[in-house]
Short mmCIF file of C-alpha atoms in Angstrom, two decimals:
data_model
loop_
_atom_site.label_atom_id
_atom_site.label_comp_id
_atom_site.label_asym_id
_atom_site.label_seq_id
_atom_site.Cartn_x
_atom_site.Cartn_y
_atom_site.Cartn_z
CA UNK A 300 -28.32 47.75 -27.03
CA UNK A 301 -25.07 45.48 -28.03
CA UNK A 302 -24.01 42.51 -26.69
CA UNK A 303 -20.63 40.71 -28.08
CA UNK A 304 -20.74 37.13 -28.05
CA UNK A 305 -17.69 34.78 -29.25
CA UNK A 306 -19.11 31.91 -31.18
CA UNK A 307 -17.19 28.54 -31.98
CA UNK A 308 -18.35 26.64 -34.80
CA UNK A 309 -16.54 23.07 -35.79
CA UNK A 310 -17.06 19.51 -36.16
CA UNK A 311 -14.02 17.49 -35.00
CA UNK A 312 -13.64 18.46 -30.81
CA UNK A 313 -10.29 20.07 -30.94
CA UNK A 314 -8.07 18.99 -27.54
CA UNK A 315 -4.90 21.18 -26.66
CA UNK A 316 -3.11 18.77 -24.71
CA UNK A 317 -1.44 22.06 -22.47
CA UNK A 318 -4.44 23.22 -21.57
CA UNK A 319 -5.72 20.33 -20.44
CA UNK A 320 -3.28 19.35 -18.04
CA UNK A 321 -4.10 22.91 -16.79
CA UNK A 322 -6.93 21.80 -16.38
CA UNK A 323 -6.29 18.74 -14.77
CA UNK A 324 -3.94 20.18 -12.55
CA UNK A 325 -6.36 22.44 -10.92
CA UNK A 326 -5.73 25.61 -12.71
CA UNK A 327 -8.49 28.62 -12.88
CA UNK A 328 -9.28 30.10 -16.54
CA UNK A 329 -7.41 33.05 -15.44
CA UNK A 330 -4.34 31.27 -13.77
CA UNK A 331 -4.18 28.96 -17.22
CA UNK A 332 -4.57 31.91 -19.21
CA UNK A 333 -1.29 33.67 -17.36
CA UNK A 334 0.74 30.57 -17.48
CA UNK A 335 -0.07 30.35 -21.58
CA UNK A 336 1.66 34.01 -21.39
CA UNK A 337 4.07 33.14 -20.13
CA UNK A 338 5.03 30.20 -22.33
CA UNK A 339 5.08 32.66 -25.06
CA UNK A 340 1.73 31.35 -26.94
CA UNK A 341 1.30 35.23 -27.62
CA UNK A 342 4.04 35.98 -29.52
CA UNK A 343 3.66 32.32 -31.32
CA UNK A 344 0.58 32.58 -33.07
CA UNK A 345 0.50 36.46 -33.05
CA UNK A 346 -3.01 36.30 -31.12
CA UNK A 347 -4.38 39.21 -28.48
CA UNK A 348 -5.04 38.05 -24.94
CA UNK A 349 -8.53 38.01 -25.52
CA UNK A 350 -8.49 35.48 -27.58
CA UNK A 351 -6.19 33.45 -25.89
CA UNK A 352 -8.74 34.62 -22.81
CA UNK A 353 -11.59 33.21 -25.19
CA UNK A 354 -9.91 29.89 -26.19
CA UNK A 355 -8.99 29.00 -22.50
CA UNK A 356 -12.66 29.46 -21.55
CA UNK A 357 -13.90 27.31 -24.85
CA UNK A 358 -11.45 24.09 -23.60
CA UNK A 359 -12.41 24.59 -20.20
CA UNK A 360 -16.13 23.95 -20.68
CA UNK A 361 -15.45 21.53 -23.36
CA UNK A 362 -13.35 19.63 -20.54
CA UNK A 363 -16.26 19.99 -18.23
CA UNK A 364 -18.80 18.31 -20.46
CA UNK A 365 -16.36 15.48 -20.99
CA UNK A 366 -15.78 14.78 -17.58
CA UNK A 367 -19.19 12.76 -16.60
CA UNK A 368 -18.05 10.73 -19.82
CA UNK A 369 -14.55 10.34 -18.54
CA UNK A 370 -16.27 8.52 -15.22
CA UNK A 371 -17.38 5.88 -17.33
CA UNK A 372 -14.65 5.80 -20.23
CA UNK A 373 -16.68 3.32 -22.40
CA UNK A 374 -19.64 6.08 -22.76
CA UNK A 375 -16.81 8.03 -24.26
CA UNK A 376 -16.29 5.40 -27.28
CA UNK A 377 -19.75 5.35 -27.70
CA UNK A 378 -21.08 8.84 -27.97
CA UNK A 379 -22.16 10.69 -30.94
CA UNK A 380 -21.97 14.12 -29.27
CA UNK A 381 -18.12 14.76 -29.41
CA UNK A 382 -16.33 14.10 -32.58
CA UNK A 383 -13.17 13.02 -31.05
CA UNK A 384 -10.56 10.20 -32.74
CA UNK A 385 -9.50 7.37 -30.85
CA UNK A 386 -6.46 7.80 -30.54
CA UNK A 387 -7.21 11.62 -28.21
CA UNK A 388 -9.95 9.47 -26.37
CA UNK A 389 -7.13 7.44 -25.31
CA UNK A 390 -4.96 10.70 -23.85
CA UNK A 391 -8.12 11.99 -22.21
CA UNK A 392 -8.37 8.77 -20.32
CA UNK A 393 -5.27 8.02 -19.32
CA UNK A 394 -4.17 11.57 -18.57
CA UNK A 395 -8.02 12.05 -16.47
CA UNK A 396 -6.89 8.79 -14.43
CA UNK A 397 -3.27 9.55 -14.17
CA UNK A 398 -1.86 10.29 -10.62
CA UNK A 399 0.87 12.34 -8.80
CA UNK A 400 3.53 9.88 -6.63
CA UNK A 401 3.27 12.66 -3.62
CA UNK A 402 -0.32 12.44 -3.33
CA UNK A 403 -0.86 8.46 -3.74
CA UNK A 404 1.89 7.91 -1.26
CA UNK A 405 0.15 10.15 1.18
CA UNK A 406 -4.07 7.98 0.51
CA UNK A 407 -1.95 4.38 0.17
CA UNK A 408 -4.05 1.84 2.87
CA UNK A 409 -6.11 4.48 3.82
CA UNK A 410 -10.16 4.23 3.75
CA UNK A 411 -10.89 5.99 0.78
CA UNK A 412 -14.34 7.87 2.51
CA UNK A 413 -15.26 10.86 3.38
CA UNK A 414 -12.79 11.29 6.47
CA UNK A 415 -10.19 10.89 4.03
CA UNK A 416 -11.55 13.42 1.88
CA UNK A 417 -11.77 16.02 4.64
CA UNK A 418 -7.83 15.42 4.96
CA UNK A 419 -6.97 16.69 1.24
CA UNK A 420 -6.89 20.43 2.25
CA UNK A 421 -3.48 18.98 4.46
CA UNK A 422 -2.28 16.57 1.70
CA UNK A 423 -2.27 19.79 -0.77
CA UNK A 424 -0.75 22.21 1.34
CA UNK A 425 1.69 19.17 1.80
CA UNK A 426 2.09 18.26 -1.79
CA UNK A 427 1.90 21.15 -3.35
CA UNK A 428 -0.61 19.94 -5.39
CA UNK A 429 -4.04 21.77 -6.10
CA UNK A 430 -6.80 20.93 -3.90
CA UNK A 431 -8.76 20.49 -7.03
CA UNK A 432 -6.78 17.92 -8.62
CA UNK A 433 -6.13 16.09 -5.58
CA UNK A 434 -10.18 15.74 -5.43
CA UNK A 435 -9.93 14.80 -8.49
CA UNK A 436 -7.19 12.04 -8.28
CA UNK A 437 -8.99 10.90 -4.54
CA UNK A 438 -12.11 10.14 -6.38
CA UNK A 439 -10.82 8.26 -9.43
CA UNK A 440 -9.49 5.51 -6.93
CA UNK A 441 -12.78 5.97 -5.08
CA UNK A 442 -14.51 5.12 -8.16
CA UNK A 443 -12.67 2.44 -9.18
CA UNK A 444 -12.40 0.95 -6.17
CA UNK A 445 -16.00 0.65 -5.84
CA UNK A 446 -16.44 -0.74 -9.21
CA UNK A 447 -13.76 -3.63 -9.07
CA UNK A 448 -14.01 -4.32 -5.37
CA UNK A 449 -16.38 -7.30 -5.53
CA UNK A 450 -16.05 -8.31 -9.20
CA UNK A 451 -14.22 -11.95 -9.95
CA UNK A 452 -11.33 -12.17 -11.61
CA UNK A 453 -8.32 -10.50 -12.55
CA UNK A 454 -8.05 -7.45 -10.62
CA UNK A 455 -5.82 -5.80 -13.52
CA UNK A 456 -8.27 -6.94 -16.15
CA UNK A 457 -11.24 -6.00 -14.46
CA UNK A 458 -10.05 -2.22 -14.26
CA UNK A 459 -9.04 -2.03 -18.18
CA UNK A 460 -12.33 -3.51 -19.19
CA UNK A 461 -13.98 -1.10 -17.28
CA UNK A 462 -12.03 1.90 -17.41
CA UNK A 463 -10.27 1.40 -20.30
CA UNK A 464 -6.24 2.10 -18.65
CA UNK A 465 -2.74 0.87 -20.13
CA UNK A 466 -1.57 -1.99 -18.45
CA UNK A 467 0.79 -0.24 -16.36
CA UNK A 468 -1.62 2.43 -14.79
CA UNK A 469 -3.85 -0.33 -14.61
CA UNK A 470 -1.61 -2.17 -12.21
CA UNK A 471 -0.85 0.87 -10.45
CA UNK A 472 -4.62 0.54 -9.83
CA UNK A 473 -4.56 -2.53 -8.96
CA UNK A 474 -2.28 -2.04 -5.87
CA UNK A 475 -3.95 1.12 -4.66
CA UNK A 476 -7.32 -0.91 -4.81
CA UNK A 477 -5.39 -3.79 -3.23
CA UNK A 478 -3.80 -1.76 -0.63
CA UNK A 479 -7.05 0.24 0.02
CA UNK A 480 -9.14 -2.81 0.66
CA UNK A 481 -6.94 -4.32 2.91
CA UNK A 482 -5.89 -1.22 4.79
CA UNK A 483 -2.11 -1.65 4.85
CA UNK A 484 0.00 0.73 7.29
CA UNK A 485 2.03 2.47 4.41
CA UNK A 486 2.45 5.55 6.61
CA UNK A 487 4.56 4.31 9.47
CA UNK A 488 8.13 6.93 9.40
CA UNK A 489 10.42 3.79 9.01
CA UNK A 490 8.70 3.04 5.68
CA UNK A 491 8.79 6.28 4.39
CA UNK A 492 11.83 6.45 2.19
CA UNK A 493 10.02 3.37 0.05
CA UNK A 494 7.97 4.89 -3.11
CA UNK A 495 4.65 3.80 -4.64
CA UNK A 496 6.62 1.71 -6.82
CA UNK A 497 7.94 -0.34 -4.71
CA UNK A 498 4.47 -0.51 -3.04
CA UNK A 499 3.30 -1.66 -5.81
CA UNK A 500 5.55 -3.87 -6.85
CA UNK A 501 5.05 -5.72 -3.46
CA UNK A 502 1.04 -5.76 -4.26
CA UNK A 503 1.77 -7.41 -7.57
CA UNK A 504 3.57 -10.04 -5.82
CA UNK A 505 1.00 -10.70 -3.17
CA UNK A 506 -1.95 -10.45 -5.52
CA UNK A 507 -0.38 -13.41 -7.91
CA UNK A 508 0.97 -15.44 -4.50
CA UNK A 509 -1.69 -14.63 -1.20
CA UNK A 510 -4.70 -13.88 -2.62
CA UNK A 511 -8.01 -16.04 -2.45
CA UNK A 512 -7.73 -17.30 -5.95
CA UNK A 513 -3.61 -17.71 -5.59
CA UNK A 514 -3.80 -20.03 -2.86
CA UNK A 515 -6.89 -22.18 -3.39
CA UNK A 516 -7.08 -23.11 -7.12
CA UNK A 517 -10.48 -24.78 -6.42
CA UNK A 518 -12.27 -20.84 -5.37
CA UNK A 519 -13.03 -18.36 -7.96
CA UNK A 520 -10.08 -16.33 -8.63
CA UNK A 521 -10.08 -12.84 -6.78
CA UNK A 522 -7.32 -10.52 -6.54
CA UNK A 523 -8.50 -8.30 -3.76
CA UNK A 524 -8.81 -10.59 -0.64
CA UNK A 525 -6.11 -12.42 1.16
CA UNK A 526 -6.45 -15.74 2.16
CA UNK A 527 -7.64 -15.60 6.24
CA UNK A 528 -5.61 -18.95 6.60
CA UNK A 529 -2.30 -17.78 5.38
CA UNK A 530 -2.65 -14.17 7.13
CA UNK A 531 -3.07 -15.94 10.58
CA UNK A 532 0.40 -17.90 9.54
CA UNK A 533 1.93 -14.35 8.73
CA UNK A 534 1.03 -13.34 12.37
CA UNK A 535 2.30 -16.28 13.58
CA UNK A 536 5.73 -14.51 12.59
CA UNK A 537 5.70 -12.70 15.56
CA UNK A 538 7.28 -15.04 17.21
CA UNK A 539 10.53 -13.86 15.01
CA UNK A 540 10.78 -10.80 16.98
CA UNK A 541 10.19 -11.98 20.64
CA UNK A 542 11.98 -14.93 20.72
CA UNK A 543 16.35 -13.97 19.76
CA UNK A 544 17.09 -17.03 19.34
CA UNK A 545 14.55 -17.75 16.32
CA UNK A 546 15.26 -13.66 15.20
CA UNK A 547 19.19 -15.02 14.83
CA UNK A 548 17.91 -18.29 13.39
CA UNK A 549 16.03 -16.52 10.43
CA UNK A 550 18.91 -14.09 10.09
CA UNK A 551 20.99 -17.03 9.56
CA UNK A 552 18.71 -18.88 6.89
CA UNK A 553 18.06 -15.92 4.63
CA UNK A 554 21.68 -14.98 4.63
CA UNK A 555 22.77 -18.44 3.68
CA UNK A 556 20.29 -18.81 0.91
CA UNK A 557 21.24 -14.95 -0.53
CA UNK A 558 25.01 -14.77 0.17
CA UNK A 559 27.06 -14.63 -2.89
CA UNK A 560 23.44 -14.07 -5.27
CA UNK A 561 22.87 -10.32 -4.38
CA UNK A 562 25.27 -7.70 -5.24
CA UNK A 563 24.37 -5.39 -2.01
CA UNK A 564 24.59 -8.60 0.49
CA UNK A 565 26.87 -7.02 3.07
CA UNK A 566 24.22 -4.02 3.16
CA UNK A 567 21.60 -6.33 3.52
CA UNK A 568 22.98 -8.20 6.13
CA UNK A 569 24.34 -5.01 8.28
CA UNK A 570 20.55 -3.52 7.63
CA UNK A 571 18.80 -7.07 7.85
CA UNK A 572 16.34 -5.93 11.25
CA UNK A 573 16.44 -2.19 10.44
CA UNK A 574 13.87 -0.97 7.46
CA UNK A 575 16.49 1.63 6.19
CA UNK A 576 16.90 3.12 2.54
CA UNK A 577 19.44 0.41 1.31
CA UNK A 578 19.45 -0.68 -2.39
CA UNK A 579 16.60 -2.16 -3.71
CA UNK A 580 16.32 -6.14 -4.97
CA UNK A 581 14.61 -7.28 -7.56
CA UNK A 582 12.01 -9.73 -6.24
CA UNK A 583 12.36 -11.80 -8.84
CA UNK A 584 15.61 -13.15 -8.13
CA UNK A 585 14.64 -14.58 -4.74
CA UNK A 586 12.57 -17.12 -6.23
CA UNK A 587 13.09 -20.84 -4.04
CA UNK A 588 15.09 -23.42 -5.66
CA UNK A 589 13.40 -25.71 -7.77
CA UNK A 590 14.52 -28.53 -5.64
CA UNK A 591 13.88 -28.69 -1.21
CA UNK A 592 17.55 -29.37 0.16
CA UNK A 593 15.96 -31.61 2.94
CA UNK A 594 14.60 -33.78 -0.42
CA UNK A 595 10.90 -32.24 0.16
CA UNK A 596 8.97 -30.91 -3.38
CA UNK A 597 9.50 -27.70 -4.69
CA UNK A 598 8.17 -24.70 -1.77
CA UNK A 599 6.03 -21.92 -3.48
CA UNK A 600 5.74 -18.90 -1.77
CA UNK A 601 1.95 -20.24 -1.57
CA UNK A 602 2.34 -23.53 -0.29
CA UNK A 603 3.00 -22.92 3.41
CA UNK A 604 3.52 -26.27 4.68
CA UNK A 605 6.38 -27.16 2.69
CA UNK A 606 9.88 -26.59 3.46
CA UNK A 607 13.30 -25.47 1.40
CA UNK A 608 15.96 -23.16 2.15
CA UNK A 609 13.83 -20.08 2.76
CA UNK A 610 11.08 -21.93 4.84
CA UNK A 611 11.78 -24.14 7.50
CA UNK A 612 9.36 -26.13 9.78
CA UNK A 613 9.13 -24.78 13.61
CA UNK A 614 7.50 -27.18 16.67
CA UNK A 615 3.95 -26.91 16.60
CA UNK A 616 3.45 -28.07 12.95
CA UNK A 617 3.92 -24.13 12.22
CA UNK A 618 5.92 -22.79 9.26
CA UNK A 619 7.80 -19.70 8.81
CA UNK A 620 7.81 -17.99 5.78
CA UNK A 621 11.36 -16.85 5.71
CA UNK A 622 10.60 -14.24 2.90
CA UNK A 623 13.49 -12.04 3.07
CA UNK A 624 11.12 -9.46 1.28
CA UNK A 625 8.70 -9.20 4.33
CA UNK A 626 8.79 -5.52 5.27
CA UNK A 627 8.60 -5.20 8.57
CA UNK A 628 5.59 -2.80 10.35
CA UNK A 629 3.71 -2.78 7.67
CA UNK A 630 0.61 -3.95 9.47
CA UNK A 631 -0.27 -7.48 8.28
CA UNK A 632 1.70 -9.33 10.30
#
């Protein structure tokens, strides 16, 4: 009796970057193998399709194995088992935790448990991305959600310590952890056209400005919880869409402050109630003047009960943040 049995011997763990985002993506051995065919691998290296068959089937398992290590990236620096350079455990991490737009955009605010989970068969029939990878991509936030959720400290820093990201998928962490812990409506229609981007760019903003640690300087810092002072001012904004008078008012303020500084004013202005796909401005240039016209000090978008051209004192000792980047509906206020 015969038996054949293919045998790979080496030292350094060889990585072939298309198969694993094959893998990653959710692919079978056989449905990687006929993609590789059809890229033309065959005829490139002159092999047979059983050893192409073969070499899919080695990665695979070799990606398997790495995977508990790629939970905890710093196990991955510190095992002897895999000869692998630094440089490749840096694309395995950042390619394991990388994400697709469609599916984040379709988890954003949501619970991530397991009623969430049971909604991924829709979200890849939606998508169009594998079920497998959206598990995949579902459970990375879970798990670093749970990791960073109660730890002090910066949020962005936290999640590169721990997990070992580039600073820009770490802050695209950051929001979804943000976003996920205080379970912002990002699924309403009249804010679909806006992308994770700008999502996230809005969740940088509030983490440096509304969190615990932004507005009271004397707490530990913490980038996940807002302040449950200043959100029961935001609700207090309310009163901006009941009362016409006050809606015209704050349509008059902002417009004042922006006209002649933003090249898409006139858009802004016709679109100023109505959450519509007009062109996006940069946050950063609708900072408060340095100095209050009404001779008060200098109004950050933390300190509520000052006043300048964007935020004005109402009766009741109430202030209005006049924010002109508020998004309307999107739950927190």
């Amino acid at each position: 009796m015969t038996s054949e049995l293919d045998i790979f011997v080496g030292n350094t763990t060889l990585i072939d970057e298309d198969v694993y985002r094959l893998w990653l993506d959710g692919y079978s051995v056989n449905d990687a193998v006929a993609l590789r065919v059809r890229s033309g691998i065959l005829e490139q290296t002159g092999a047979t399709a059983a050893v192409l068959q073969s070499d899919t089937m080695d990665h695979y398992r070799t990606f398997h194995m790495l995977e508990r290590l790629l939970h905890a990236p710093p196990k991955l620096l510190h095992q002897l088992i895999f000869q692998i350079p630094p440089s490749r455990q840096a694309l395995l991490i950042e390619r394991y935790y990388a994400f697709d737009e469609a599916f984040v955009r379709e988890v954003l605010g949501k619970k991530l448990s397991k009623g969430t989970k049971k909604d991924l068969d829709d979200i890849s029939t939606k998508t169009g991305i594998t079920l497998k990878s959206c598990r995949r991509q579902f459970d990375n936030f879970k798990r670093v959600f749970k990791v960073v959720e109660e730890m002090r400290g910066s949020l962005v820093d936290n999640i590169q310590q721990h997990f070992l990201l580039s600073d820009r998928l770490a802050r695209d962490y950051a929001a979804i952890v943000f976003f996920a812990n205080n379970r912002f409506e990002t699924g309403k229609k009249k804010l679909q056209y806006l992308s994770f981007g700008d999502f996230a760019f809005c969740a940088e903003l509030m983490i440096q400005n509304w969190t615990l640690g932004a507005v009271d300087s004397q707490v530990d810092d913490m980038d996940v919880d807002l302040d449950k002072e200043f959100l029961q001012d935001l609700k207090e904004l309310k009163v901006l869409v009941a009362d016409k008078d006050l809606l015209d008012l704050h349509k008059s303020l902002v417009c004042t402050a922006l006209r002649g500084k933003l090249g898409v004013f006139s858009e802004m202005e016709a679109n100023f109630k109505v959450c519509g796909p007009i062109q996006p401005v940069p946050l950063g240039h609708l900072q408060p003047p340095v100095h209050c016209p009404t001779g008060n000090s200098c109004c950050r978008l933390t300190s509520r009960w000052r006043c300048c051209s964007l935020c004005r004192p109402v009766p009741g000792n109430q202030a209005l943040k006049l924010r002109s980047y508020l998004i309307e509906g999107g739950g927190w206020i």
